[in-house]
Coordinates of C-alpha atoms and ligand atoms in Angstrom, one line a residue:
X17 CA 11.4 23.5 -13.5
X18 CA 10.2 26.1 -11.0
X19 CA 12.3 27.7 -8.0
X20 CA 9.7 27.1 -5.5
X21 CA 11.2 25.3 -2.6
X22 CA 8.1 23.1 -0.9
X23 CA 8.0 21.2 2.3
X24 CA 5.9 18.4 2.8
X25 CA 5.4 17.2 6.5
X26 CA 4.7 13.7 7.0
X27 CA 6.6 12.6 4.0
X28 CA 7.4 9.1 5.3
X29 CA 3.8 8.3 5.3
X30 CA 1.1 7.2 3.0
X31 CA -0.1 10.4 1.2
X32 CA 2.9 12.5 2.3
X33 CA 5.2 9.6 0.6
X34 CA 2.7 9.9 -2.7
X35 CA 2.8 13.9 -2.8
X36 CA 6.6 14.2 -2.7
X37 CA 6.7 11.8 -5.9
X38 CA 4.0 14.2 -7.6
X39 CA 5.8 17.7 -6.2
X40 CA 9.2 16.6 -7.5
X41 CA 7.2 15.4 -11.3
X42 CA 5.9 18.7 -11.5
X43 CA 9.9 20.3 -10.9
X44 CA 9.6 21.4 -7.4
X45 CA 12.4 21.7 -5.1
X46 CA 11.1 19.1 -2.4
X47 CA 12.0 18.4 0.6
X48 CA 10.2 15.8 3.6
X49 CA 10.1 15.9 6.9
X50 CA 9.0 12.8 9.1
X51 CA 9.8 10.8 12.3
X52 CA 10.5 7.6 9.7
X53 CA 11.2 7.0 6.1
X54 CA 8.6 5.9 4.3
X55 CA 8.3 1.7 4.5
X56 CA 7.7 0.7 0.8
X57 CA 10.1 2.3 -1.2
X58 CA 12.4 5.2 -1.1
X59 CA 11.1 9.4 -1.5
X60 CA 12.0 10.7 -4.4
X61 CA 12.4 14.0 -2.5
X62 CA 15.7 15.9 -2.5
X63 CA 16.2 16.3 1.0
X64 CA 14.5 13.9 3.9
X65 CA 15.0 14.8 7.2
X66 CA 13.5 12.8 10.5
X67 CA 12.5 15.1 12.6
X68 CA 10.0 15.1 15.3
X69 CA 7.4 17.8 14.6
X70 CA 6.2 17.8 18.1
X71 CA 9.1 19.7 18.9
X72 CA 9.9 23.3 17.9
X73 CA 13.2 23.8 17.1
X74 CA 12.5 21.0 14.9
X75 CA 9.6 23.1 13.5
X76 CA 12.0 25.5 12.9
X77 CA 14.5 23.6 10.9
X78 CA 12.2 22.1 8.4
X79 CA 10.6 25.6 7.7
X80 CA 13.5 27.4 7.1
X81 CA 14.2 27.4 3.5
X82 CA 10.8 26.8 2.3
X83 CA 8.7 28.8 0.1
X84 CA 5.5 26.7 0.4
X85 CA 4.6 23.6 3.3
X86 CA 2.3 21.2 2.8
X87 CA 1.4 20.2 6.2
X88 CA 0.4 16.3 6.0
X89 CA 1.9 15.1 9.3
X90 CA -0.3 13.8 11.8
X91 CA -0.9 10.9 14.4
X92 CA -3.5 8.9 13.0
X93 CA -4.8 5.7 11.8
X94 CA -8.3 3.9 11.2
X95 CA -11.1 3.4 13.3
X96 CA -9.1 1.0 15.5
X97 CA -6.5 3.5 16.5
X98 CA -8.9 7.0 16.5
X99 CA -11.2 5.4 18.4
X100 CA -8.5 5.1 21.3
X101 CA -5.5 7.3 21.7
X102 CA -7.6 10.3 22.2
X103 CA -4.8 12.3 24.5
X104 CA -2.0 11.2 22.5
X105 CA -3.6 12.3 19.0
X106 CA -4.5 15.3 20.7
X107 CA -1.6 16.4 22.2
X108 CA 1.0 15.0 19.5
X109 CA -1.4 16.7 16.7
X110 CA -1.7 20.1 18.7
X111 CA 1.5 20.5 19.0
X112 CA 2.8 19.3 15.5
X113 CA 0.4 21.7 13.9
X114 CA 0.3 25.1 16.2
X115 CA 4.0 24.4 16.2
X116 CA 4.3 23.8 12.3
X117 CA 2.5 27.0 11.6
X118 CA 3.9 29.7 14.0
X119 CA 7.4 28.2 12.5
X120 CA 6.0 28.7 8.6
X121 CA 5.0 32.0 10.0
X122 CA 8.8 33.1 11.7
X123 CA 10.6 31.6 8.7
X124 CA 8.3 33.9 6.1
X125 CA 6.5 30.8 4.4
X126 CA 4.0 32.1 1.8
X127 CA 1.6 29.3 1.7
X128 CA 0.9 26.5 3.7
X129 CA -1.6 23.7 2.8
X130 CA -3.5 21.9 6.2
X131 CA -4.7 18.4 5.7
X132 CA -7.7 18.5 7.5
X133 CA -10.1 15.5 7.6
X134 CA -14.0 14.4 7.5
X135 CA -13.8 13.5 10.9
X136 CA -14.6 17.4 11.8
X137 CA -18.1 16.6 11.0
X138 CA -20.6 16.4 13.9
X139 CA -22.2 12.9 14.9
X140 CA -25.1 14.0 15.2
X141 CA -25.6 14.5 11.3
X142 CA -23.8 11.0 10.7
X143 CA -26.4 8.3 12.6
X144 CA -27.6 6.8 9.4
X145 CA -26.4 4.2 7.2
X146 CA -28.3 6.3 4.5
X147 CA -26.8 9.7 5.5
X148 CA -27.4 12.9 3.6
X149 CA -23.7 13.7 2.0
X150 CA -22.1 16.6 4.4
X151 CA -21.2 20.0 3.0
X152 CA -19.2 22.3 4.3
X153 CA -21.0 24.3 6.3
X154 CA -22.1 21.5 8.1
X155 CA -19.2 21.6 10.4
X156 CA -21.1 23.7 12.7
X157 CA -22.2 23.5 15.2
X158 CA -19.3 21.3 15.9
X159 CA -19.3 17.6 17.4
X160 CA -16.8 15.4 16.3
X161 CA -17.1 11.7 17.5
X162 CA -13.1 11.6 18.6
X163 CA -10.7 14.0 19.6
X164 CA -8.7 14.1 16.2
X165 CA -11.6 15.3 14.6
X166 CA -11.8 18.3 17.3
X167 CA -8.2 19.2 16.9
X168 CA -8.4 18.7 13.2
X169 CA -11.2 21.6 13.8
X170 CA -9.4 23.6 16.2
X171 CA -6.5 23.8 13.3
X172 CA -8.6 24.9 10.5
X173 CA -9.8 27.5 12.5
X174 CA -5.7 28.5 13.6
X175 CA -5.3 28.7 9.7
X176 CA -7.8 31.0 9.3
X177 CA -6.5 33.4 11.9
X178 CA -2.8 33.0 11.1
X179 CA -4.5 33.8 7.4
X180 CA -6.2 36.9 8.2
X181 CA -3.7 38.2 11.1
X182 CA -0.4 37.7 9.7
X183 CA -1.2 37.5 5.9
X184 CA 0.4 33.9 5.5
X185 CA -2.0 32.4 2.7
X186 CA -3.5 28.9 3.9
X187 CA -5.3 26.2 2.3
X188 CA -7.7 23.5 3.4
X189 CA -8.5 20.5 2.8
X190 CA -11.2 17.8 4.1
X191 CA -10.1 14.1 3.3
X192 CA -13.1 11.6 2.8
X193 CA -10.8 8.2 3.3
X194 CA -8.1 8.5 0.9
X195 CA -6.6 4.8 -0.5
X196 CA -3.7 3.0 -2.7
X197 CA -1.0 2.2 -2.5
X198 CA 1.9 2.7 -0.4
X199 CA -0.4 2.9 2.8
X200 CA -0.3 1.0 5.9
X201 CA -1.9 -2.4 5.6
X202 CA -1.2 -4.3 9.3
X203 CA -0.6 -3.3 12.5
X204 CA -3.6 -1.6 13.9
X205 CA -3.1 2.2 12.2
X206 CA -4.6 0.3 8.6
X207 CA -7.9 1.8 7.5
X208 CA -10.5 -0.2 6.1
X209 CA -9.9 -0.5 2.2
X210 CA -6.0 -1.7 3.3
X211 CA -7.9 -4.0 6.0
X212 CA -10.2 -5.7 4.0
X213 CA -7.5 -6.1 0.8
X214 CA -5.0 -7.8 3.9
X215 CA -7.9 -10.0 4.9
X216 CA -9.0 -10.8 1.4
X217 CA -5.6 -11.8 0.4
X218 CA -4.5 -13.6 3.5
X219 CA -8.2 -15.8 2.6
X220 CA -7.0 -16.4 -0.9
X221 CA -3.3 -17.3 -0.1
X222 CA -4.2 -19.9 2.5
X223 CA -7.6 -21.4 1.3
X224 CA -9.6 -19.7 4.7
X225 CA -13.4 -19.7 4.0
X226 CA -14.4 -16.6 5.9
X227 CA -13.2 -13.3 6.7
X228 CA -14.0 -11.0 9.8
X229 CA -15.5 -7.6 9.6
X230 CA -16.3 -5.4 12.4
X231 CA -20.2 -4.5 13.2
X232 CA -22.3 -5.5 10.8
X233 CA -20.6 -3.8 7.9
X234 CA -23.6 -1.9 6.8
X235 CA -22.0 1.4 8.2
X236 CA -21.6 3.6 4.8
X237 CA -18.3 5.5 3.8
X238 CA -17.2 7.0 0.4
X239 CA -13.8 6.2 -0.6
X240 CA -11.2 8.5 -3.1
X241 CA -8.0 6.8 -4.5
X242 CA -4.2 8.6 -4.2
X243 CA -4.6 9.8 -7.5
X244 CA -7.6 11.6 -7.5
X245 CA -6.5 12.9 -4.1
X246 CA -2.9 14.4 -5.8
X247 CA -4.8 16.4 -8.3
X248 CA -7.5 18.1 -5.8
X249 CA -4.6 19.1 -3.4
X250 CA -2.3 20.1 -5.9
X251 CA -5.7 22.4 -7.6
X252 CA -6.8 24.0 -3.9
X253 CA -3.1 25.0 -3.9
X254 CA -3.1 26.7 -6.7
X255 CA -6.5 28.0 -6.1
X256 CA -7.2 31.2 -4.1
X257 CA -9.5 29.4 -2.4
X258 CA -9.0 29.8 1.7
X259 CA -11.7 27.5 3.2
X260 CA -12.1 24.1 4.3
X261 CA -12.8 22.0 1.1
X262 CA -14.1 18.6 1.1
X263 CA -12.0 16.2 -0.8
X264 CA -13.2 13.1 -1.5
X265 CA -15.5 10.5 -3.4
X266 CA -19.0 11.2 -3.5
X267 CA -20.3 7.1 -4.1
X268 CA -21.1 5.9 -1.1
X269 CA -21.3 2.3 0.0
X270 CA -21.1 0.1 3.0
X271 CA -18.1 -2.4 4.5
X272 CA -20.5 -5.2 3.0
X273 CA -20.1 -4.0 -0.3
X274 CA -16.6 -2.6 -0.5
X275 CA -15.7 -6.2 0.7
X276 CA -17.8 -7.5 -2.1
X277 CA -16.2 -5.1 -4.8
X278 CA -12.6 -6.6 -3.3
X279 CA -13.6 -10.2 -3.1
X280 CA -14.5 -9.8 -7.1
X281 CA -11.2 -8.4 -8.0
X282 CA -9.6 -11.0 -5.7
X283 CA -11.5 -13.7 -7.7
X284 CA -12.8 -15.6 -4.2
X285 CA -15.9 -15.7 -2.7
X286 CA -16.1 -15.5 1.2
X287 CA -18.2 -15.6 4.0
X288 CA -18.3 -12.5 6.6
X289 CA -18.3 -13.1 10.0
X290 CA -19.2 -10.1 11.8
X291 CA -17.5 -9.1 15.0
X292 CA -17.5 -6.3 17.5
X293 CA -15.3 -3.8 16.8
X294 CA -14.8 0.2 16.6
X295 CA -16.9 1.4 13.4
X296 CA -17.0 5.4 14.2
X297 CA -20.1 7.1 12.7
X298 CA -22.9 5.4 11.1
X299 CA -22.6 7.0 7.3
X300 CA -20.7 9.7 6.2
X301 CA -20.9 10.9 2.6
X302 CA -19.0 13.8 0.8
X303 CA -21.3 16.5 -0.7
X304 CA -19.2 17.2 -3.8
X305 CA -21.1 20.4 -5.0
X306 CA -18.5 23.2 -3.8
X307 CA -15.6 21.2 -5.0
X308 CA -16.8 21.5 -8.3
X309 CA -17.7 24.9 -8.2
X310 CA -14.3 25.8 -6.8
X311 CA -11.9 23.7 -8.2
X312 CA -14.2 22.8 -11.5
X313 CA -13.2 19.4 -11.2
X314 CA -14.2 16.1 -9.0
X315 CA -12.3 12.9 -8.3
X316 CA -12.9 10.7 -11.5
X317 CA -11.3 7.4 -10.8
X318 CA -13.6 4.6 -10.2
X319 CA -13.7 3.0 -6.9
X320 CA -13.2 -0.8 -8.6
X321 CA -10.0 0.7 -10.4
X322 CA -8.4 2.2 -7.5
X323 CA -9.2 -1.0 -5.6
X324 CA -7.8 -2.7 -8.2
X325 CA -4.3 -1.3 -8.0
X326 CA -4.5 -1.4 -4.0
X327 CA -5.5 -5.0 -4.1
X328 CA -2.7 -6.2 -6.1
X329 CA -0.4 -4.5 -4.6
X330 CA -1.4 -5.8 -0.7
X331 CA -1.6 -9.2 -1.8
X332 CA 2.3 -8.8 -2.8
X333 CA 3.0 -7.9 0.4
X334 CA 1.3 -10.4 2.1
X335 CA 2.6 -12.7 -0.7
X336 CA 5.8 -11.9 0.5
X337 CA 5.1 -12.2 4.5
X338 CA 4.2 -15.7 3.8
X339 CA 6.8 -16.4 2.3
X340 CA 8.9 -16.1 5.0
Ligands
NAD423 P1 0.0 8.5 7.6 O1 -0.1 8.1 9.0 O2 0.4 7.5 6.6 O3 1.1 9.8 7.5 C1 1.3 10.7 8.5 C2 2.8 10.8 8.8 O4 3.0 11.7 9.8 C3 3.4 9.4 9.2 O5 4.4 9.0 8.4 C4 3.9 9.8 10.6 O6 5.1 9.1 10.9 C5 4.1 11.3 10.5 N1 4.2 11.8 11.9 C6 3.4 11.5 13.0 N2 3.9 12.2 14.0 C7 4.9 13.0 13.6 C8 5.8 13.8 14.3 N3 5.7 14.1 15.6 N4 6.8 14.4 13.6 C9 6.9 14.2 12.2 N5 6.1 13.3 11.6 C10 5.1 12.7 12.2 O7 -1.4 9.3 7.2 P2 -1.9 9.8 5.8 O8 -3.1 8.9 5.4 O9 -0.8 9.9 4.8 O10 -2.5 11.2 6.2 C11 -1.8 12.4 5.9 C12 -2.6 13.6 6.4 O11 -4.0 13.5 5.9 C13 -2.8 13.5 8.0 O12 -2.8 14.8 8.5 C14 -4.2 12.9 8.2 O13 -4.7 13.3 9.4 C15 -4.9 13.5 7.0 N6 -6.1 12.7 6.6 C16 -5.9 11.5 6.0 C17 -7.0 10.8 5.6 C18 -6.9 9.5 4.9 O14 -7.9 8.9 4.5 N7 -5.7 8.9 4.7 C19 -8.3 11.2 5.9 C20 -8.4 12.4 6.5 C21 -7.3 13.2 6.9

């Protein structure tokens, strides 16, 4: 059991929801901010508060007592939402994170952990299926295809400064499409490992033949489950590591294939009918070499396991929706 009080912003949502549950195992003191609970089953956190982050006496609150923030909340969704609501992620997520910050800073917050994502990394870099896995440094010079990626950027670079002008020690962290359980699965924010599971399940539950998939699905992502992603935030925490880290699988395969992988564990085959729709870059990769030279560890758990548990778990819920 450890004194250390820990906030985790955007607590009510799928990686937020995940972290409290690990925080709380290790014997922090946790409490979650968010502007909902989270939908699947209750936070094990000891305090949950719904606030709105966008505004800054709310900022203030949730700081006050805490010893450590891990700063998860964030508009955002998949490809189908990123793609579109450039102003609103852009203004909502400037102002939850500048806000977030300056507040851990008044309130004397000793460490704060930013959840910043692969989406920093420039296009131009990410036009190939077959796409050289991005390190780092690679960030720059900068071109992120949507604006989330941009203010993503724009925040690492505040946690710097705050870092080396006020001495509040940050951390942070580059998701490469983080999955499981407990994540959104309908409703346009669902990335694509919830999508596909959805669609799988929704084929197998009704006896439909065919499922759709935007582009041509040969686009190429690597994909890290919940787990994986607990034990490399919780390790860059502890580490005194200070720069953006990628965090994230390393196998990388296309939209084709991770619906193949899901249709196996499913037990169906089906055909793919390929439809326009947002895909964002062409291939992105995580280069995994600095990870492991910083953290001496890299995300272990097979991409059929983790789709696995995510797949069983969606087709309850859509069990369930038909059901009704
Ligand atoms: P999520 O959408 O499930 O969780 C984000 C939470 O933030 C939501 O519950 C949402 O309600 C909350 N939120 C939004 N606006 C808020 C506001 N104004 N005030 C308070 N709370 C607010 O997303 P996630 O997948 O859990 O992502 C967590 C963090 O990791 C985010 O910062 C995201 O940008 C980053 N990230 C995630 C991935 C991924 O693959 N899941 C990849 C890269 C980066």
């Amino acid at each position: 059991m450890t004194t250390t009080r820990v906030l985790v912003t955007g607590a009510g949502g799928f990686i937020g929801h995940h972290l409290v549950t690990y925080l709380k195992k290790l014997g922090y003191w946790v409490s979650g901010v968010d502007l909902k609970a989270p939908e699947f089953s209750i936070s094990d956190a000891d305090e949950f508060e719904i606030l709105d982050l966008r505004q800054w006496e709310n900022c203030l609150r949730a700081t006050r007592e805490a010893d450590q923030v891990y700063a998860l909340a964030a508009d955002m969704g998949g490809m189908g939402y990123i793609s579109i609501y450039h102003a609103e992620i852009l203004r909502n997520n400037t102002l939850i994170d500048l806000q977030t910050l300056e507040a851990s800073r008044l309130n004397g917050v000793q460490k704060l952990f930013y959840t910043s994502s692969a989406c920093v990394y420039p296009e131009f870099l990410q036009t190939n299926p077959n796409v050289t896995p991005l390190k780092e440094q690679d960030a720059y010079p900068a071109q992120p295809q949507d604006a989330y990626g941009w203010e993503k950027l724009y925040s690492e670079i505040m946690c710097q400064h705050y870092r080396q002008q006020y001495g509040i020690e940050t951390r942070v962290v580059r998701f490469h499409n983080i999955f499981g359980p407990y994540g959104t699965w309908e409703g346009g924010r669902e990335k694509a490992p919830a999508a596909l599971c959805r669609k799988i399940a929704y084929a197998r539950l009704t006896g439909a033949k065919e499922i759709e998939i935007w582009g041509d699905g040969e686009q190429t992502r690597s994909f890290c489950y919940i787990d994986d992603c607990l034990v490399g935030i919780y390790k860059l925490m502890l580490s005194d590591y200070s720069e953006p880290l990628n965090l994230g699988q390393d196998r990388m395969v296309t939209i084709n294939q991770l619906a193949d992988i899901i249709m196996k564990i499913a037990g169906v085959h089906l055909q793919k009918k390929h439809i326009e729709g947002p895909q964002g870059v062409r291939g992105r990769n995580s280069d995994n070499s600095h990870l492991k030279q910083v953290l001496n560890w890299a995300p272990e758990i097979s991409l059929e396991e983790g789709l696995s548990h995510t797949y069983q778990w969606i087709e309850k819920q859509v069990a369930e929706r038909l059901s009704k």
